[in-house]
Structures are given as structure tokens and as C-alpha cells.
Amino acid sequence: MTWEERWHPLREEWVIIAAHRQTRPWSGETIVRPSTDLPAYDPDCYLCPGNLRVGGARNEAYQGTFVFTNDHPCVGPDSPDPAPTGADVYRNRAARGVARVVCYSPRHNLSLAELPAGEIEQLLRVWREQYRELGSRPEIKHVLVFENRGEAVGVSNPHPHCQIYATNFVFKTIETEARVTQRYLAETGQVLFQDILKAERARGERVIFENDTAISFVPYFARYAYEVYVAPKATHPSLAELSERELGDLATVLKETLIRFDNLWQMPFPYVMVLHQAPTDGGGHSGFHFHIEFHPPLRQPNLLKYLAGPEIGGGNFLSDTSPEEKAAELRAAGNVHYRQIDSTGQ
Ligand SMILES: [Zn+2]
Ligand SMILES: [Zn+2]
């Protein structure tokens, strides 16, 4: 079965072929009950403490966060050396790297939005540690931390968790951001993201929440209806450079933002969350400003933003919504999680 990286000569980017993962468990057809009905512990969940995973390993009886190596990795240290491509125009190489899973909490039915701010801060420390450890390995060029949340993005297990892909190449979007921010710094002497923050704070109409050192906003150029950036206000290439105070403020802004997502339609809000941190390829990346991006696929409670002709075929997004209106909706969604209100009967 094919497991390798193939170079896309037209897009100038790597494609990971991980056909061996076809054997991974498929549970996409399971109907997930509303999260209010979910138990705190599910004996059938492969992420809950003490449970057996498909690969045969047993989870620790963990109390806080729990990190383990993905049982069905798309990149791994033992991935095979690929066979010759058979054509000069094609290139390939081994899909080397590390794929891990991070459980946010032993609680099966608790979302990131519902974690206490202190536990979100602790999770930020775990992400920082993973970035440092994996990024320091010479073969690792980038550490991608991301969470796919909800069936709309293909995840049927509600247990709060994210994934880490530490790869031997830099993901395309990060590579573009690193190149663009470096050029902007060379040409203007300014950090591009600082100028974006300045513009967003000057108008304020797309800002969702901010405190002393962190902010969240729907960017002016949002491609998805409820696209949101969460960032420290000071420029740091990655989580590794944040002070303790900045970590705490960032955790607060994350929580404020996530609660508004869930409150918007009183349902677990599906999204792809991704940490954009500087590549660990030995480059300078001084103009790179660490931030977290949310790409929610829904435009309305049961209306997906379909990627079609312009997006898939042409590569540019066509958005049917106004970033200013969507930011106003999120600001107004309230900062007490709807499940908390339900349970206290307010
Ligand atoms: Zn679970
Ligand atoms: Zn970014």
C-alpha cells in the first residue's frame, strides 16, 4: 500500500499519500447525540482514560491533558522508503515525521469552550512543549497543531482533542505566510500582522473580544462566514516565546471566542482550528506573528459552505457573507456558555 510524499509540480507543494490509512476505523455514519446527553465517560471511546485503542495500546488513566502517538499516522519515523517514480517529471520521498493526538481533558463530553480558563492555559503549555520538542528535531521542518471539530468536518467522536503533524516539509499556507511576512518586513520594516492588528483595532467593527495582550477578530479578508483569528498582540513567531501573562490572556480570549461560537446557534459549533506557528526549518522568521485560525464550515445551522468551482477549481474563495455582520453576530452571542445556562436553570 502506498505511503509516501509526492511533489505536485503545478502547485509546487507536497501531497501526502497515506493509502495505508484506509484501515483506520470509520465511524462517520454514527449519529452523535446532542452533547448535553453525552456521558462524561464513554466505555467505547478510544480517547477516554483507561480505554483500549484500535492499535492495541491502552490509554493512561489521565487526569488533565494526554498526548499519544497516532495509531494510524499519516507521517511516521518508520514510513517506508518509496519506490522510484518511473518518470523524471515526478518526485517522491518518504512520509517522515511524527503524528500525535492531544486529549484536552478526560471528560468525554466537555468541549474546549467549556474547559476552565486555567485548563485552556495548561493546554497552551502542552502545545508549546510539543512545538519545542518536535520542532527541535533536525528532520522536522514544521509542527502543525490543529483540531477538527464536528461531523461537518468529518469527526464523529466528540471527545475534545486535537492532532499534531510534525512534518519533514512546511505546509503550504505556513510557507506562504512565512515568505510574505518576511518580504513585508524587508520592504517596509514593519510586521505585516501588526499592521493588520492596527487596522482591525482602529475600526473595531470586526473585533470579537480583546484584553491587554490578546485579541480575536473576523479578518477583513475572511474567506469563511465565521472565520476568526485569535492572536497575542505582540509579535512572537510561536507559542514558545509567549510570557506567562500572555499565555493567560490568550487562554481567556480563546475561551471568550469559543463560547460565542457555541452560543451562536446553541449547538456545538463545527470548525477547523489551526495554530499558525513559524516553521522549525532553521530560518529566521522574525516577521512571523503566531496566531490561531478558525475556519468554520457552516454559514447557517444546517448550511455548509460548499467548496466548489471557484474554490476547488480556481483556488479563490467566493464568500456570500459580510465579515462585519458576522463579527457583530459573534460579539452579541454572549460569553456564558449556553449549556452552563441550561444546567443552572437561568
Ligand atoms: Zn471519550
Ligand atoms: Zn495564518
Short mmCIF file of C-alpha atoms and ligand atoms in Angstrom, two decimals:
data_model
loop_
_atom_site.label_atom_id
_atom_site.label_comp_id
_atom_site.label_asym_id
_atom_site.label_seq_id
_atom_site.Cartn_x
_atom_site.Cartn_y
_atom_site.Cartn_z
CA MET A 1 0.00 0.00 0.00
CA THR A 2 1.31 3.41 -0.95
CA TRP A 3 2.65 5.63 1.80
CA GLU A 4 4.86 8.50 0.64
CA GLU A 5 5.00 12.19 -0.20
CA ARG A 6 4.56 13.23 -3.82
CA TRP A 7 5.54 16.60 -5.24
CA HIS A 8 2.79 18.47 -7.08
CA PRO A 9 4.80 20.27 -9.77
CA LEU A 10 1.95 22.61 -10.80
CA ARG A 11 1.01 23.77 -7.30
CA GLU A 12 4.58 23.41 -6.05
CA GLU A 13 3.52 21.61 -2.90
CA TRP A 14 3.76 18.18 -1.31
CA VAL A 15 0.85 15.75 -1.26
CA ILE A 16 0.90 13.06 1.44
CA ILE A 17 -0.29 9.74 0.05
CA ALA A 18 -1.28 7.62 3.03
CA ALA A 19 -3.27 4.82 1.44
CA HIS A 20 -2.36 2.51 4.30
CA ARG A 21 -4.75 4.50 6.49
CA GLN A 22 -7.74 3.00 4.70
CA THR A 23 -7.79 0.54 7.55
CA ARG A 24 -8.41 3.24 10.15
CA PRO A 25 -11.70 2.90 11.99
CA TRP A 26 -14.61 4.53 10.23
CA SER A 27 -17.31 5.87 12.47
CA GLY A 28 -18.56 8.71 10.31
CA GLU A 29 -22.01 7.22 9.93
CA THR A 30 -22.69 7.13 13.64
CA ILE A 31 -25.31 9.61 14.71
CA VAL A 32 -23.92 11.68 17.53
CA ARG A 33 -26.43 12.59 20.19
CA PRO A 34 -26.64 16.22 21.29
CA SER A 35 -23.68 16.82 23.56
CA THR A 36 -25.97 17.54 26.51
CA ASP A 37 -26.89 13.84 26.54
CA LEU A 38 -23.33 12.58 26.36
CA PRO A 39 -21.78 10.80 29.33
CA ALA A 40 -18.61 12.13 30.98
CA TYR A 41 -17.04 8.73 30.29
CA ASP A 42 -17.80 6.52 27.27
CA PRO A 43 -16.53 2.91 27.51
CA ASP A 44 -16.46 2.70 23.69
CA CYS A 45 -14.44 5.90 23.16
CA TYR A 46 -10.82 5.29 22.12
CA LEU A 47 -9.79 8.59 23.73
CA CYS A 48 -11.33 8.20 27.18
CA PRO A 49 -8.97 7.39 30.10
CA GLY A 50 -8.08 3.72 30.58
CA ASN A 51 -9.71 2.61 27.32
CA LEU A 52 -8.19 0.33 24.70
CA ARG A 53 -7.32 1.87 21.32
CA VAL A 54 -7.64 0.12 17.96
CA GLY A 55 -3.87 -0.42 17.71
CA GLY A 56 -3.94 -2.36 20.98
CA ALA A 57 -2.46 0.32 23.25
CA ARG A 58 -4.32 1.31 26.39
CA ASN A 59 -4.78 4.96 27.39
CA GLU A 60 -3.39 6.07 30.72
CA ALA A 61 -5.89 6.86 33.45
CA TYR A 62 -5.04 10.50 32.74
CA GLN A 63 -6.32 13.45 34.76
CA GLY A 64 -5.55 16.52 32.64
CA THR A 65 -4.22 16.52 29.09
CA PHE A 66 -2.97 13.32 27.46
CA VAL A 67 -0.60 13.10 24.47
CA PHE A 68 -0.03 9.91 22.48
CA THR A 69 1.32 8.88 19.09
CA ASN A 70 -1.40 8.47 16.46
CA ASP A 71 -2.13 4.78 15.87
CA HIS A 72 -2.77 5.50 12.19
CA PRO A 73 -0.16 8.14 11.40
CA CYS A 74 -0.04 9.89 8.03
CA VAL A 75 3.64 10.62 8.70
CA GLY A 76 5.88 8.42 10.82
CA PRO A 77 9.52 7.76 11.67
CA ASP A 78 9.25 4.25 10.22
CA SER A 79 7.48 5.12 6.97
CA PRO A 80 8.90 3.10 4.05
CA ASP A 81 11.44 4.32 1.53
CA PRO A 82 9.43 4.90 -1.62
CA ALA A 83 9.89 3.10 -4.90
CA PRO A 84 11.26 5.05 -7.90
CA THR A 85 8.61 7.21 -9.60
CA GLY A 86 9.38 5.85 -13.05
CA ALA A 87 9.31 9.32 -14.65
CA ASP A 88 11.75 12.25 -14.48
CA VAL A 89 8.90 14.76 -14.08
CA TYR A 90 7.79 13.15 -10.81
CA ARG A 91 9.43 13.28 -7.37
CA ASN A 92 8.64 11.44 -4.18
CA ARG A 93 10.13 10.72 -0.79
CA ALA A 94 9.36 9.02 2.49
CA ALA A 95 6.47 10.43 4.55
CA ARG A 96 8.66 11.00 7.60
CA GLY A 97 7.55 12.84 10.70
CA VAL A 98 5.55 12.41 13.86
CA ALA A 99 1.76 12.37 14.24
CA ARG A 100 0.32 12.75 17.72
CA VAL A 101 -3.05 13.18 19.39
CA VAL A 102 -3.68 15.52 22.33
CA CYS A 103 -6.73 14.89 24.52
CA TYR A 104 -7.73 18.16 26.19
CA SER A 105 -9.49 16.56 29.13
CA PRO A 106 -10.51 13.15 30.49
CA ARG A 107 -14.12 14.40 30.25
CA HIS A 108 -15.69 12.88 27.14
CA ASN A 109 -18.46 15.47 26.95
CA LEU A 110 -16.52 18.67 27.62
CA SER A 111 -15.63 20.96 24.70
CA LEU A 112 -12.67 23.32 24.54
CA ALA A 113 -15.10 26.21 25.09
CA GLU A 114 -16.25 24.65 28.36
CA LEU A 115 -12.81 23.95 29.83
CA PRO A 116 -11.96 26.33 32.68
CA ALA A 117 -9.60 29.10 31.50
CA GLY A 118 -6.85 27.62 33.68
CA GLU A 119 -7.10 24.29 31.85
CA ILE A 120 -7.03 26.03 28.47
CA GLU A 121 -3.88 27.78 29.65
CA GLN A 122 -2.44 24.40 30.60
CA LEU A 123 -3.30 23.10 27.13
CA LEU A 124 -1.43 26.06 25.59
CA ARG A 125 1.60 24.96 27.62
CA VAL A 126 1.27 21.41 26.27
CA TRP A 127 1.09 22.74 22.68
CA ARG A 128 4.15 24.90 23.40
CA GLU A 129 6.07 21.91 24.76
CA GLN A 130 5.13 19.80 21.72
CA TYR A 131 6.22 22.58 19.35
CA ARG A 132 9.56 22.89 21.15
CA GLU A 133 10.26 19.18 21.40
CA LEU A 134 9.20 18.15 17.91
CA GLY A 135 10.46 21.35 16.28
CA SER A 136 13.95 20.81 17.72
CA ARG A 137 14.36 17.57 15.76
CA PRO A 138 16.52 18.18 12.68
CA GLU A 139 14.20 16.25 10.33
CA ILE A 140 11.12 18.24 11.42
CA LYS A 141 10.55 21.43 9.39
CA HIS A 142 7.18 22.37 10.82
CA VAL A 143 4.77 21.46 13.62
CA LEU A 144 1.11 21.75 12.65
CA VAL A 145 -1.35 21.70 15.56
CA PHE A 146 -4.99 21.51 14.55
CA GLU A 147 -8.43 20.47 15.77
CA ASN A 148 -11.20 19.22 13.51
CA ARG A 149 -14.43 19.64 15.42
CA GLY A 150 -17.79 18.21 14.44
CA GLU A 151 -19.24 15.89 11.86
CA ALA A 152 -19.32 18.72 9.32
CA VAL A 153 -15.54 18.37 9.18
CA GLY A 154 -15.57 14.58 9.39
CA VAL A 155 -15.14 14.00 13.12
CA SER A 156 -17.75 11.88 14.85
CA ASN A 157 -16.00 11.42 18.21
CA PRO A 158 -16.95 14.38 20.44
CA HIS A 159 -14.13 13.69 22.93
CA PRO A 160 -12.20 17.01 23.00
CA HIS A 161 -8.89 16.50 21.25
CA CYS A 162 -6.57 17.86 18.59
CA GLN A 163 -3.84 16.47 16.39
CA ILE A 164 -0.22 17.32 15.71
CA TYR A 165 1.51 16.69 12.39
CA ALA A 166 5.25 17.31 12.70
CA THR A 167 6.47 17.01 9.12
CA ASN A 168 9.63 16.98 7.01
CA PHE A 169 8.17 19.84 4.93
CA VAL A 170 6.43 23.13 5.70
CA PHE A 171 2.70 23.14 4.99
CA LYS A 172 1.83 25.37 2.06
CA THR A 173 -0.19 28.02 3.92
CA ILE A 174 2.54 28.41 6.53
CA GLU A 175 5.20 28.55 3.84
CA THR A 176 3.27 31.31 2.08
CA GLU A 177 2.75 33.26 5.31
CA ALA A 178 6.45 32.93 6.21
CA ARG A 179 7.53 34.14 2.78
CA VAL A 180 5.04 37.02 2.61
CA THR A 181 5.74 38.28 6.13
CA GLN A 182 9.49 38.15 5.51
CA ARG A 183 9.14 40.15 2.32
CA TYR A 184 6.84 42.70 4.01
CA LEU A 185 9.38 43.15 6.80
CA ALA A 186 12.21 43.66 4.30
CA GLU A 187 10.22 46.15 2.21
CA THR A 188 8.51 48.22 4.93
CA GLY A 189 10.39 47.49 8.14
CA GLN A 190 7.00 46.51 9.63
CA VAL A 191 5.48 43.23 10.76
CA LEU A 192 2.53 42.53 8.44
CA PHE A 193 0.36 41.08 11.22
CA GLN A 194 0.97 44.21 13.34
CA ASP A 195 -0.42 46.34 10.52
CA ILE A 196 -3.43 44.01 10.29
CA LEU A 197 -4.00 44.32 14.06
CA LYS A 198 -3.68 48.09 13.81
CA ALA A 199 -6.32 48.21 11.07
CA GLU A 200 -8.69 45.87 12.91
CA ARG A 201 -8.39 47.74 16.22
CA ALA A 202 -8.77 51.15 14.56
CA ARG A 203 -12.16 50.19 13.09
CA GLY A 204 -13.17 47.76 15.81
CA GLU A 205 -16.18 46.53 13.85
CA ARG A 206 -14.75 43.07 13.28
CA VAL A 207 -13.19 42.65 16.75
CA ILE A 208 -14.91 39.99 18.87
CA PHE A 209 -13.02 40.24 22.12
CA GLU A 210 -9.76 41.67 23.41
CA ASN A 211 -7.84 42.12 26.65
CA ASP A 212 -4.44 43.66 27.43
CA THR A 213 -2.27 41.32 25.38
CA ALA A 214 -4.57 39.20 23.16
CA ILE A 215 -7.38 39.74 20.65
CA SER A 216 -9.85 37.86 18.43
CA PHE A 217 -11.45 39.17 15.26
CA VAL A 218 -13.04 38.24 11.95
CA PRO A 219 -10.38 39.35 9.46
CA TYR A 220 -11.27 41.92 6.79
CA PHE A 221 -10.38 39.31 4.15
CA ALA A 222 -12.31 36.38 5.74
CA ARG A 223 -12.94 33.52 3.31
CA TYR A 224 -15.41 31.67 5.56
CA ALA A 225 -18.52 33.31 7.08
CA TYR A 226 -17.38 32.92 10.68
CA GLU A 227 -13.63 32.83 10.12
CA VAL A 228 -11.84 34.09 13.24
CA TYR A 229 -8.22 34.83 14.15
CA VAL A 230 -7.07 34.67 17.78
CA ALA A 231 -3.64 36.15 18.47
CA PRO A 232 -1.35 37.74 21.01
CA LYS A 233 -0.94 41.46 20.33
CA ALA A 234 2.85 41.32 20.47
CA THR A 235 4.73 39.58 17.68
CA HIS A 236 6.09 36.14 18.60
CA PRO A 237 6.95 33.52 15.96
CA SER A 238 5.40 30.75 18.07
CA LEU A 239 3.86 29.86 21.43
CA ALA A 240 7.40 29.23 22.69
CA GLU A 241 8.07 32.97 23.10
CA LEU A 242 4.89 33.95 24.97
CA SER A 243 5.21 35.15 28.57
CA GLU A 244 3.08 33.61 31.31
CA ARG A 245 0.84 36.68 31.29
CA GLU A 246 0.37 36.46 27.53
CA LEU A 247 -0.50 32.75 27.81
CA GLY A 248 -3.18 33.55 30.38
CA ASP A 249 -4.64 36.38 28.31
CA LEU A 250 -4.63 34.23 25.18
CA ALA A 251 -6.47 31.44 27.04
CA THR A 252 -9.12 33.96 28.11
CA VAL A 253 -9.61 35.29 24.57
CA LEU A 254 -9.79 31.73 23.21
CA LYS A 255 -12.48 30.82 25.72
CA GLU A 256 -14.48 34.02 25.09
CA THR A 257 -14.38 33.33 21.35
CA LEU A 258 -15.23 29.62 21.56
CA ILE A 259 -18.22 30.22 23.85
CA ARG A 260 -19.63 32.68 21.30
CA PHE A 261 -19.25 30.08 18.55
CA ASP A 262 -21.30 27.54 20.55
CA ASN A 263 -23.83 30.15 21.68
CA LEU A 264 -24.47 31.39 18.16
CA TRP A 265 -26.89 28.55 17.30
CA GLN A 266 -26.96 26.87 20.73
CA MET A 267 -25.11 23.86 19.36
CA PRO A 268 -21.55 22.52 19.26
CA PHE A 269 -20.10 24.75 16.55
CA PRO A 270 -18.06 22.82 13.98
CA TYR A 271 -14.71 24.24 12.93
CA VAL A 272 -11.20 23.56 11.81
CA MET A 273 -8.84 25.25 14.24
CA VAL A 274 -5.18 25.58 13.30
CA LEU A 275 -2.19 27.08 15.06
CA HIS A 276 -0.03 29.06 12.66
CA GLN A 277 3.46 28.95 14.14
CA ALA A 278 6.74 29.66 12.38
CA PRO A 279 8.46 26.80 10.57
CA THR A 280 11.17 24.98 12.55
CA ASP A 281 13.40 24.76 9.48
CA GLY A 282 16.19 26.92 10.86
CA GLY A 283 15.03 30.07 9.06
CA GLY A 284 14.86 33.41 10.89
CA HIS A 285 11.10 34.06 10.60
CA SER A 286 11.37 37.24 12.68
CA GLY A 287 8.36 38.78 10.92
CA PHE A 288 6.16 35.75 11.62
CA HIS A 289 3.36 36.50 14.10
CA PHE A 290 1.93 33.41 15.79
CA HIS A 291 -1.88 33.22 15.58
CA ILE A 292 -4.71 30.70 15.75
CA GLU A 293 -7.14 30.50 12.82
CA PHE A 294 -10.68 29.13 12.93
CA HIS A 295 -12.29 28.00 9.70
CA PRO A 296 -15.91 27.06 10.46
CA PRO A 297 -17.58 25.31 7.51
CA LEU A 298 -21.18 26.36 8.29
CA ARG A 299 -22.90 29.52 7.05
CA GLN A 300 -26.16 28.69 8.83
CA PRO A 301 -27.07 25.94 11.33
CA ASN A 302 -27.54 23.34 8.62
CA LEU A 303 -26.00 25.02 5.61
CA LEU A 304 -22.45 24.11 4.69
CA LYS A 305 -20.20 26.42 2.75
CA TYR A 306 -19.52 24.12 -0.17
CA LEU A 307 -16.16 24.42 -1.79
CA ALA A 308 -16.92 24.26 -5.49
CA GLY A 309 -15.92 25.77 -8.83
CA PRO A 310 -14.15 28.96 -7.69
CA GLU A 311 -12.57 27.43 -4.57
CA ILE A 312 -11.63 23.93 -5.70
CA GLY A 313 -11.47 24.60 -9.41
CA GLY A 314 -9.91 28.05 -9.38
CA GLY A 315 -8.31 28.30 -5.96
CA ASN A 316 -10.00 31.56 -4.86
CA PHE A 317 -12.82 31.88 -2.36
CA LEU A 318 -16.20 33.34 -3.03
CA SER A 319 -17.89 34.45 0.19
CA ASP A 320 -21.61 35.22 0.36
CA THR A 321 -21.49 36.95 3.73
CA SER A 322 -20.20 40.18 5.21
CA PRO A 323 -17.35 39.82 7.73
CA GLU A 324 -18.62 42.90 9.61
CA GLU A 325 -22.12 41.41 10.09
CA LYS A 326 -20.76 38.03 11.14
CA ALA A 327 -18.41 39.65 13.68
CA ALA A 328 -21.37 41.58 15.13
CA GLU A 329 -23.34 38.30 15.46
CA LEU A 330 -20.49 36.67 17.34
CA ARG A 331 -19.95 39.67 19.63
CA ALA A 332 -23.64 39.57 20.54
CA ALA A 333 -23.69 35.81 21.22
CA GLY A 334 -22.79 36.23 24.90
CA ASN A 335 -19.91 34.91 26.98
CA VAL A 336 -21.73 32.43 29.22
CA HIS A 337 -21.88 29.02 27.56
CA TYR A 338 -25.47 28.02 26.76
CA ARG A 339 -25.05 24.61 28.39
CA GLN A 340 -24.00 26.29 31.60
CA ILE A 341 -27.12 28.46 31.49
CA ASP A 342 -29.25 25.36 30.80
CA SER A 343 -27.79 23.45 33.71
CA THR A 344 -28.21 26.26 36.21
CA GLY A 345 -31.75 26.90 35.00
CA GLN A 346 -31.20 30.62 34.41
ZN ZN B 1 -14.05 9.86 25.28
ZN ZN B 2 -2.29 32.24 9.37
#
